[in-house]
């Protein structure tokens, strides 16, 4: 990293609230503990409860720490880093360069979160009119639903009444046909009875005439 980049890097750390003072002199020589502290602080900006390896005395422990940081940044900040570039055995120059990019990303994220908070608190001048129209729309929709349900109920009642009238007309026609048929049968039976009475009356008169003739013959 150039002198200008180191200066910008330390200014970004200061503006983001890094808990200790960092200057360009801290990077004149390889300083992995400081880089580890900056990396851990950056990761905890995205995930405060994260647990990173504390032991960094050996090379394997430092490699494990770097891998944990790279994985956490990938999962929480969607920042993809190459662990080989973050940790190099030869004077850790690439570590300083890569670590310098992380505070910039954090600064951008901080600015975005601040803009988001401002956007949430900002109330456009047309919001009052919008809320009134939204309330009016809800009221009209409730009226529409009520009218629609009433109309559906009345249509159902009308259909039921028409169905009852049709059934009543069918029953009335059926009863009338039964009554007409009964009257026809009764009329036929009455006609037969009348015809039978007339036949019996003729036979009686014929029998009475014969008896009278016989009686006159006897007396003569």
PDB file of C-alpha atoms in Angstrom:
ATOM      1  CA  UNK A   1       0.000   0.000   0.000  1.00  0.00           C
ATOM      2  CA  UNK A   2       1.170   3.510  -0.784  1.00  0.00           C
ATOM      3  CA  UNK A   3       1.506   6.251   1.788  1.00  0.00           C
ATOM      4  CA  UNK A   4      -1.680   7.876   0.535  1.00  0.00           C
ATOM      5  CA  UNK A   5      -3.604   4.590   0.777  1.00  0.00           C
ATOM      6  CA  UNK A   6      -2.345   3.978   4.307  1.00  0.00           C
ATOM      7  CA  UNK A   7      -3.362   7.474   5.343  1.00  0.00           C
ATOM      8  CA  UNK A   8      -6.817   7.015   3.855  1.00  0.00           C
ATOM      9  CA  UNK A   9      -7.073   3.644   5.560  1.00  0.00           C
ATOM     10  CA  UNK A  10      -6.267   5.084   8.996  1.00  0.00           C
ATOM     11  CA  UNK A  11      -8.736   7.949   8.459  1.00  0.00           C
ATOM     12  CA  UNK A  12     -11.490   5.476   7.602  1.00  0.00           C
ATOM     13  CA  UNK A  13     -10.747   3.478  10.745  1.00  0.00           C
ATOM     14  CA  UNK A  14     -10.935   6.639  12.815  1.00  0.00           C
ATOM     15  CA  UNK A  15     -14.216   7.768  11.232  1.00  0.00           C
ATOM     16  CA  UNK A  16     -15.801   4.355  11.799  1.00  0.00           C
ATOM     17  CA  UNK A  17     -14.876   4.393  15.485  1.00  0.00           C
ATOM     18  CA  UNK A  18     -12.003   1.911  15.662  1.00  0.00           C
ATOM     19  CA  UNK A  19     -11.294   1.594  19.393  1.00  0.00           C
ATOM     20  CA  UNK A  20      -7.565   2.448  19.197  1.00  0.00           C
ATOM     21  CA  UNK A  21      -5.473   5.032  17.404  1.00  0.00           C
ATOM     22  CA  UNK A  22      -3.818   3.740  14.234  1.00  0.00           C
ATOM     23  CA  UNK A  23      -1.210   5.653  12.258  1.00  0.00           C
ATOM     24  CA  UNK A  24       0.970   4.986   9.248  1.00  0.00           C
ATOM     25  CA  UNK A  25       3.854   4.110  11.554  1.00  0.00           C
ATOM     26  CA  UNK A  26       2.011   0.996  12.663  1.00  0.00           C
ATOM     27  CA  UNK A  27       2.474  -0.453   9.175  1.00  0.00           C
ATOM     28  CA  UNK A  28       6.121   0.256   8.592  1.00  0.00           C
ATOM     29  CA  UNK A  29       6.822  -3.341   9.573  1.00  0.00           C
ATOM     30  CA  UNK A  30       4.702  -6.495   9.448  1.00  0.00           C
ATOM     31  CA  UNK A  31       2.104  -6.249  12.193  1.00  0.00           C
ATOM     32  CA  UNK A  32      -0.202  -9.266  12.084  1.00  0.00           C
ATOM     33  CA  UNK A  33      -1.677  -8.721  15.587  1.00  0.00           C
ATOM     34  CA  UNK A  34      -2.902  -5.286  14.511  1.00  0.00           C
ATOM     35  CA  UNK A  35      -4.254  -6.689  11.254  1.00  0.00           C
ATOM     36  CA  UNK A  36      -5.984  -9.459  13.194  1.00  0.00           C
ATOM     37  CA  UNK A  37      -7.521  -6.868  15.529  1.00  0.00           C
ATOM     38  CA  UNK A  38      -8.760  -4.797  12.566  1.00  0.00           C
ATOM     39  CA  UNK A  39     -10.156  -7.881  10.835  1.00  0.00           C
ATOM     40  CA  UNK A  40     -11.941  -9.059  13.978  1.00  0.00           C
ATOM     41  CA  UNK A  41     -13.369  -5.579  14.579  1.00  0.00           C
ATOM     42  CA  UNK A  42     -14.590  -5.388  10.974  1.00  0.00           C
ATOM     43  CA  UNK A  43     -16.244  -8.815  11.143  1.00  0.00           C
ATOM     44  CA  UNK A  44     -17.999  -7.909  14.401  1.00  0.00           C
ATOM     45  CA  UNK A  45     -19.492  -4.864  12.688  1.00  0.00           C
ATOM     46  CA  UNK A  46     -21.546  -7.351  10.656  1.00  0.00           C
ATOM     47  CA  UNK A  47     -21.985 -10.034  13.339  1.00  0.00           C
ATOM     48  CA  UNK A  48     -21.399  -8.779  16.916  1.00  0.00           C
ATOM     49  CA  UNK A  49     -21.804 -12.232  18.503  1.00  0.00           C
ATOM     50  CA  UNK A  50     -19.343 -14.052  16.271  1.00  0.00           C
ATOM     51  CA  UNK A  51     -16.564 -16.077  17.877  1.00  0.00           C
ATOM     52  CA  UNK A  52     -13.180 -16.103  16.184  1.00  0.00           C
ATOM     53  CA  UNK A  53     -10.067 -18.067  17.175  1.00  0.00           C
ATOM     54  CA  UNK A  54      -8.048 -16.259  19.841  1.00  0.00           C
ATOM     55  CA  UNK A  55      -4.813 -18.218  19.622  1.00  0.00           C
ATOM     56  CA  UNK A  56      -2.521 -16.905  16.848  1.00  0.00           C
ATOM     57  CA  UNK A  57       0.907 -17.927  18.064  1.00  0.00           C
ATOM     58  CA  UNK A  58       1.606 -20.438  15.312  1.00  0.00           C
ATOM     59  CA  UNK A  59       1.227 -20.229  11.573  1.00  0.00           C
ATOM     60  CA  UNK A  60      -1.606 -22.811  11.571  1.00  0.00           C
ATOM     61  CA  UNK A  61      -3.516 -20.781  14.138  1.00  0.00           C
ATOM     62  CA  UNK A  62      -3.110 -17.602  12.065  1.00  0.00           C
ATOM     63  CA  UNK A  63      -4.252 -19.430   8.939  1.00  0.00           C
ATOM     64  CA  UNK A  64      -7.314 -20.713  10.829  1.00  0.00           C
ATOM     65  CA  UNK A  65      -8.076 -17.180  12.004  1.00  0.00           C
ATOM     66  CA  UNK A  66      -7.840 -15.782   8.461  1.00  0.00           C
ATOM     67  CA  UNK A  67     -10.082 -18.554   7.082  1.00  0.00           C
ATOM     68  CA  UNK A  68     -12.666 -17.851   9.772  1.00  0.00           C
ATOM     69  CA  UNK A  69     -12.632 -14.123   8.932  1.00  0.00           C
ATOM     70  CA  UNK A  70     -12.936 -14.759   5.200  1.00  0.00           C
ATOM     71  CA  UNK A  71     -15.855 -17.180   5.727  1.00  0.00           C
ATOM     72  CA  UNK A  72     -17.675 -14.788   8.059  1.00  0.00           C
ATOM     73  CA  UNK A  73     -17.360 -11.877   5.642  1.00  0.00           C
ATOM     74  CA  UNK A  74     -18.640 -14.054   2.822  1.00  0.00           C
ATOM     75  CA  UNK A  75     -21.690 -15.160   4.822  1.00  0.00           C
ATOM     76  CA  UNK A  76     -22.575 -11.887   6.542  1.00  0.00           C
ATOM     77  CA  UNK A  77     -21.348  -9.144   4.182  1.00  0.00           C
ATOM     78  CA  UNK A  78     -21.265 -11.081   0.893  1.00  0.00           C
ATOM     79  CA  UNK A  79     -17.634 -10.004   0.458  1.00  0.00           C
ATOM     80  CA  UNK A  80     -15.516 -12.652  -1.240  1.00  0.00           C
ATOM     81  CA  UNK A  81     -11.843 -12.630  -0.261  1.00  0.00           C
ATOM     82  CA  UNK A  82      -8.967 -14.929  -1.121  1.00  0.00           C
ATOM     83  CA  UNK A  83      -7.463 -16.266   2.123  1.00  0.00           C
ATOM     84  CA  UNK A  84      -4.101 -16.625   0.410  1.00  0.00           C
ATOM     85  CA  UNK A  85      -4.113 -12.922  -0.319  1.00  0.00           C
ATOM     86  CA  UNK A  86      -5.305 -12.029   3.168  1.00  0.00           C
ATOM     87  CA  UNK A  87      -2.538 -14.064   4.789  1.00  0.00           C
ATOM     88  CA  UNK A  88       0.871 -14.310   3.147  1.00  0.00           C
ATOM     89  CA  UNK A  89       3.970 -15.558   4.855  1.00  0.00           C
ATOM     90  CA  UNK A  90       6.234 -12.938   3.284  1.00  0.00           C
ATOM     91  CA  UNK A  91       5.802  -9.804   5.431  1.00  0.00           C
ATOM     92  CA  UNK A  92       1.960  -9.792   5.182  1.00  0.00           C
ATOM     93  CA  UNK A  93       1.903  -6.998   2.604  1.00  0.00           C
ATOM     94  CA  UNK A  94      -1.177  -8.323   0.904  1.00  0.00           C
ATOM     95  CA  UNK A  95      -2.887  -8.571   4.267  1.00  0.00           C
ATOM     96  CA  UNK A  96      -2.498  -4.849   4.770  1.00  0.00           C
ATOM     97  CA  UNK A  97      -3.840  -4.151   1.270  1.00  0.00           C
ATOM     98  CA  UNK A  98      -6.840  -6.416   1.714  1.00  0.00           C
ATOM     99  CA  UNK A  99      -7.576  -5.133   5.204  1.00  0.00           C
ATOM    100  CA  UNK A 100      -7.564  -1.619   3.804  1.00  0.00           C
ATOM    101  CA  UNK A 101     -10.505  -2.483   1.572  1.00  0.00           C
ATOM    102  CA  UNK A 102     -12.648  -3.801   4.402  1.00  0.00           C
ATOM    103  CA  UNK A 103     -13.154  -0.467   6.213  1.00  0.00           C
ATOM    104  CA  UNK A 104     -14.154   1.114   2.892  1.00  0.00           C
ATOM    105  CA  UNK A 105     -16.802  -1.550   2.485  1.00  0.00           C
ATOM    106  CA  UNK A 106     -17.883  -0.953   6.073  1.00  0.00           C
ATOM    107  CA  UNK A 107     -18.066   2.805   5.438  1.00  0.00           C
ATOM    108  CA  UNK A 108     -20.236   2.249   2.380  1.00  0.00           C
ATOM    109  CA  UNK A 109     -22.478  -0.076   4.363  1.00  0.00           C
ATOM    110  CA  UNK A 110     -22.734   2.473   7.162  1.00  0.00           C
ATOM    111  CA  UNK A 111     -23.728   5.184   4.677  1.00  0.00           C
ATOM    112  CA  UNK A 112     -26.333   2.924   3.086  1.00  0.00           C
ATOM    113  CA  UNK A 113     -27.834   2.075   6.474  1.00  0.00           C
ATOM    114  CA  UNK A 114     -27.942   5.770   7.347  1.00  0.00           C
ATOM    115  CA  UNK A 115     -29.653   6.592   4.066  1.00  0.00           C
ATOM    116  CA  UNK A 116     -32.137   3.806   4.717  1.00  0.00           C
ATOM    117  CA  UNK A 117     -32.979   5.259   8.129  1.00  0.00           C
ATOM    118  CA  UNK A 118     -33.477   8.686   6.577  1.00  0.00           C
ATOM    119  CA  UNK A 119     -35.724   7.196   3.905  1.00  0.00           C
ATOM    120  CA  UNK A 120     -37.868   5.531   6.568  1.00  0.00           C
ATOM    121  CA  UNK A 121     -38.202   8.741   8.591  1.00  0.00           C
ATOM    122  CA  UNK A 122     -38.842  10.938   5.541  1.00  0.00           C
ATOM    123  CA  UNK A 123     -42.524  11.598   4.905  1.00  0.00           C
ATOM    124  CA  UNK A 124     -43.436  12.848   1.414  1.00  0.00           C
ATOM    125  CA  UNK A 125     -45.928  15.749   1.286  1.00  0.00           C
ATOM    126  CA  UNK A 126     -48.462  13.650  -0.622  1.00  0.00           C
ATOM    127  CA  UNK A 127     -48.651  10.927   2.067  1.00  0.00           C
ATOM    128  CA  UNK A 128     -51.605  12.596   3.850  1.00  0.00           C
ATOM    129  CA  UNK A 129     -53.627  12.641   0.655  1.00  0.00           C
ATOM    130  CA  UNK A 130     -52.544   9.093  -0.110  1.00  0.00           C
ATOM    131  CA  UNK A 131     -53.643   7.845   3.324  1.00  0.00           C
ATOM    132  CA  UNK A 132     -57.009   9.626   3.007  1.00  0.00           C
ATOM    133  CA  UNK A 133     -57.585   8.089  -0.412  1.00  0.00           C
ATOM    134  CA  UNK A 134     -56.554   4.688   0.908  1.00  0.00           C
ATOM    135  CA  UNK A 135     -59.064   4.987   3.775  1.00  0.00           C
ATOM    136  CA  UNK A 136     -61.799   6.119   1.368  1.00  0.00           C
ATOM    137  CA  UNK A 137     -61.019   3.198  -0.914  1.00  0.00           C
ATOM    138  CA  UNK A 138     -61.309   0.751   1.995  1.00  0.00           C
ATOM    139  CA  UNK A 139     -64.671   2.260   3.022  1.00  0.00           C
ATOM    140  CA  UNK A 140     -66.016   2.022  -0.511  1.00  0.00           C
ATOM    141  CA  UNK A 141     -64.795  -1.508  -0.822  1.00  0.00           C
ATOM    142  CA  UNK A 142     -66.632  -2.460   2.378  1.00  0.00           C
ATOM    143  CA  UNK A 143     -69.812  -0.870   1.001  1.00  0.00           C
ATOM    144  CA  UNK A 144     -69.330  -2.749  -2.265  1.00  0.00           C
ATOM    145  CA  UNK A 145     -68.910  -6.052  -0.428  1.00  0.00           C
ATOM    146  CA  UNK A 146     -72.073  -5.415   1.607  1.00  0.00           C
ATOM    147  CA  UNK A 147     -74.109  -4.521  -1.485  1.00  0.00           C
ATOM    148  CA  UNK A 148     -72.781  -7.513  -3.360  1.00  0.00           C
ATOM    149  CA  UNK A 149     -73.729  -9.874  -0.531  1.00  0.00           C
ATOM    150  CA  UNK A 150     -77.220  -8.324  -0.260  1.00  0.00           C
ATOM    151  CA  UNK A 151     -77.723  -8.609  -4.013  1.00  0.00           C
ATOM    152  CA  UNK A 152     -76.637 -12.238  -3.955  1.00  0.00           C
ATOM    153  CA  UNK A 153     -79.037 -12.934  -1.069  1.00  0.00           C
ATOM    154  CA  UNK A 154     -81.979 -11.239  -2.848  1.00  0.00           C
ATOM    155  CA  UNK A 155     -81.274 -13.140  -6.074  1.00  0.00           C
ATOM    156  CA  UNK A 156     -81.259 -16.377  -4.094  1.00  0.00           C
ATOM    157  CA  UNK A 157     -84.566 -15.482  -2.466  1.00  0.00           C
ATOM    158  CA  UNK A 158     -86.064 -14.594  -5.861  1.00  0.00           C
ATOM    159  CA  UNK A 159     -84.938 -17.915  -7.330  1.00  0.00           C
ATOM    160  CA  UNK A 160     -86.420 -19.754  -4.351  1.00  0.00           C
ATOM    161  CA  UNK A 161     -89.752 -17.901  -4.773  1.00  0.00           C
ATOM    162  CA  UNK A 162     -89.876 -18.695  -8.503  1.00  0.00           C
ATOM    163  CA  UNK A 163     -89.089 -22.334  -7.787  1.00  0.00           C
ATOM    164  CA  UNK A 164     -91.889 -22.443  -5.192  1.00  0.00           C
ATOM    165  CA  UNK A 165     -94.332 -20.881  -7.674  1.00  0.00           C
ATOM    166  CA  UNK A 166     -93.401 -23.437 -10.334  1.00  0.00           C
ATOM    167  CA  UNK A 167     -93.858 -26.299  -7.898  1.00  0.00           C
ATOM    168  CA  UNK A 168     -97.185 -24.837  -6.752  1.00  0.00           C
ATOM    169  CA  UNK A 169     -98.399 -24.504 -10.371  1.00  0.00           C
ATOM    170  CA  UNK A 170     -97.381 -28.077 -11.126  1.00  0.00           C
ATOM    171  CA  UNK A 171     -99.191 -29.349  -8.020  1.00  0.00           C
ATOM    172  CA  UNK A 172    -102.305 -27.308  -8.877  1.00  0.00           C
ATOM    173  CA  UNK A 173    -102.365 -28.668 -12.431  1.00  0.00           C
ATOM    174  CA  UNK A 174    -101.908 -32.183 -11.112  1.00  0.00           C
ATOM    175  CA  UNK A 175    -104.754 -31.761  -8.594  1.00  0.00           C
ATOM    176  CA  UNK A 176    -107.012 -30.324 -11.314  1.00  0.00           C
ATOM    177  CA  UNK A 177    -106.336 -33.286 -13.578  1.00  0.00           C
ATOM    178  CA  UNK A 178    -107.110 -35.667 -10.720  1.00  0.00           C
ATOM    179  CA  UNK A 179    -110.383 -33.797  -9.989  1.00  0.00           C
ATOM    180  CA  UNK A 180    -111.405 -33.811 -13.665  1.00  0.00           C
ATOM    181  CA  UNK A 181    -110.668 -37.509 -13.934  1.00  0.00           C
ATOM    182  CA  UNK A 182    -112.670 -38.193 -10.786  1.00  0.00           C
ATOM    183  CA  UNK A 183    -115.610 -36.167 -12.137  1.00  0.00           C
ATOM    184  CA  UNK A 184    -115.450 -38.047 -15.441  1.00  0.00           C
ATOM    185  CA  UNK A 185    -115.502 -41.390 -13.635  1.00  0.00           C
ATOM    186  CA  UNK A 186    -118.386 -40.282 -11.420  1.00  0.00           C
ATOM    187  CA  UNK A 187    -120.302 -38.998 -14.449  1.00  0.00           C
ATOM    188  CA  UNK A 188    -119.809 -42.292 -16.267  1.00  0.00           C
ATOM    189  CA  UNK A 189    -120.927 -44.212 -13.200  1.00  0.00           C
ATOM    190  CA  UNK A 190    -124.026 -41.980 -12.848  1.00  0.00           C
ATOM    191  CA  UNK A 191    -124.891 -42.530 -16.517  1.00  0.00           C
ATOM    192  CA  UNK A 192    -124.585 -46.261 -16.082  1.00  0.00           C
ATOM    193  CA  UNK A 193    -126.770 -46.180 -12.990  1.00  0.00           C
ATOM    194  CA  UNK A 194    -129.444 -44.110 -14.774  1.00  0.00           C
ATOM    195  CA  UNK A 195    -129.395 -46.483 -17.763  1.00  0.00           C
ATOM    196  CA  UNK A 196    -129.780 -49.422 -15.398  1.00  0.00           C
ATOM    197  CA  UNK A 197    -132.758 -47.830 -13.664  1.00  0.00           C
ATOM    198  CA  UNK A 198    -134.521 -47.189 -16.961  1.00  0.00           C
ATOM    199  CA  UNK A 199    -133.970 -50.793 -18.041  1.00  0.00           C
ATOM    200  CA  UNK A 200    -135.406 -52.134 -14.819  1.00  0.00           C
ATOM    201  CA  UNK A 201    -138.463 -49.823 -15.132  1.00  0.00           C
ATOM    202  CA  UNK A 202    -139.285 -51.086 -18.656  1.00  0.00           C
ATOM    203  CA  UNK A 203    -139.065 -54.668 -17.589  1.00  0.00           C
ATOM    204  CA  UNK A 204    -141.416 -53.971 -14.697  1.00  0.00           C
ATOM    205  CA  UNK A 205    -144.049 -52.385 -16.949  1.00  0.00           C
ATOM    206  CA  UNK A 206    -143.920 -55.318 -19.377  1.00  0.00           C
ATOM    207  CA  UNK A 207    -144.366 -57.802 -16.560  1.00  0.00           C
ATOM    208  CA  UNK A 208    -147.333 -55.863 -15.152  1.00  0.00           C
ATOM    209  CA  UNK A 209    -149.133 -55.864 -18.523  1.00  0.00           C
ATOM    210  CA  UNK A 210    -148.790 -59.570 -18.880  1.00  0.00           C
ATOM    211  CA  UNK A 211    -150.258 -60.136 -15.420  1.00  0.00           C
ATOM    212  CA  UNK A 212    -153.241 -57.921 -16.233  1.00  0.00           C
ATOM    213  CA  UNK A 213    -154.002 -59.815 -19.414  1.00  0.00           C
ATOM    214  CA  UNK A 214    -153.838 -63.104 -17.626  1.00  0.00           C
ATOM    215  CA  UNK A 215    -156.197 -61.841 -14.954  1.00  0.00           C
ATOM    216  CA  UNK A 216    -158.786 -60.676 -17.484  1.00  0.00           C
ATOM    217  CA  UNK A 217    -158.744 -64.010 -19.220  1.00  0.00           C
ATOM    218  CA  UNK A 218    -159.449 -65.816 -16.038  1.00  0.00           C
ATOM    219  CA  UNK A 219    -162.418 -63.653 -15.145  1.00  0.00           C
ATOM    220  CA  UNK A 220    -163.947 -63.982 -18.573  1.00  0.00           C
TER     221      UNK A 220
END
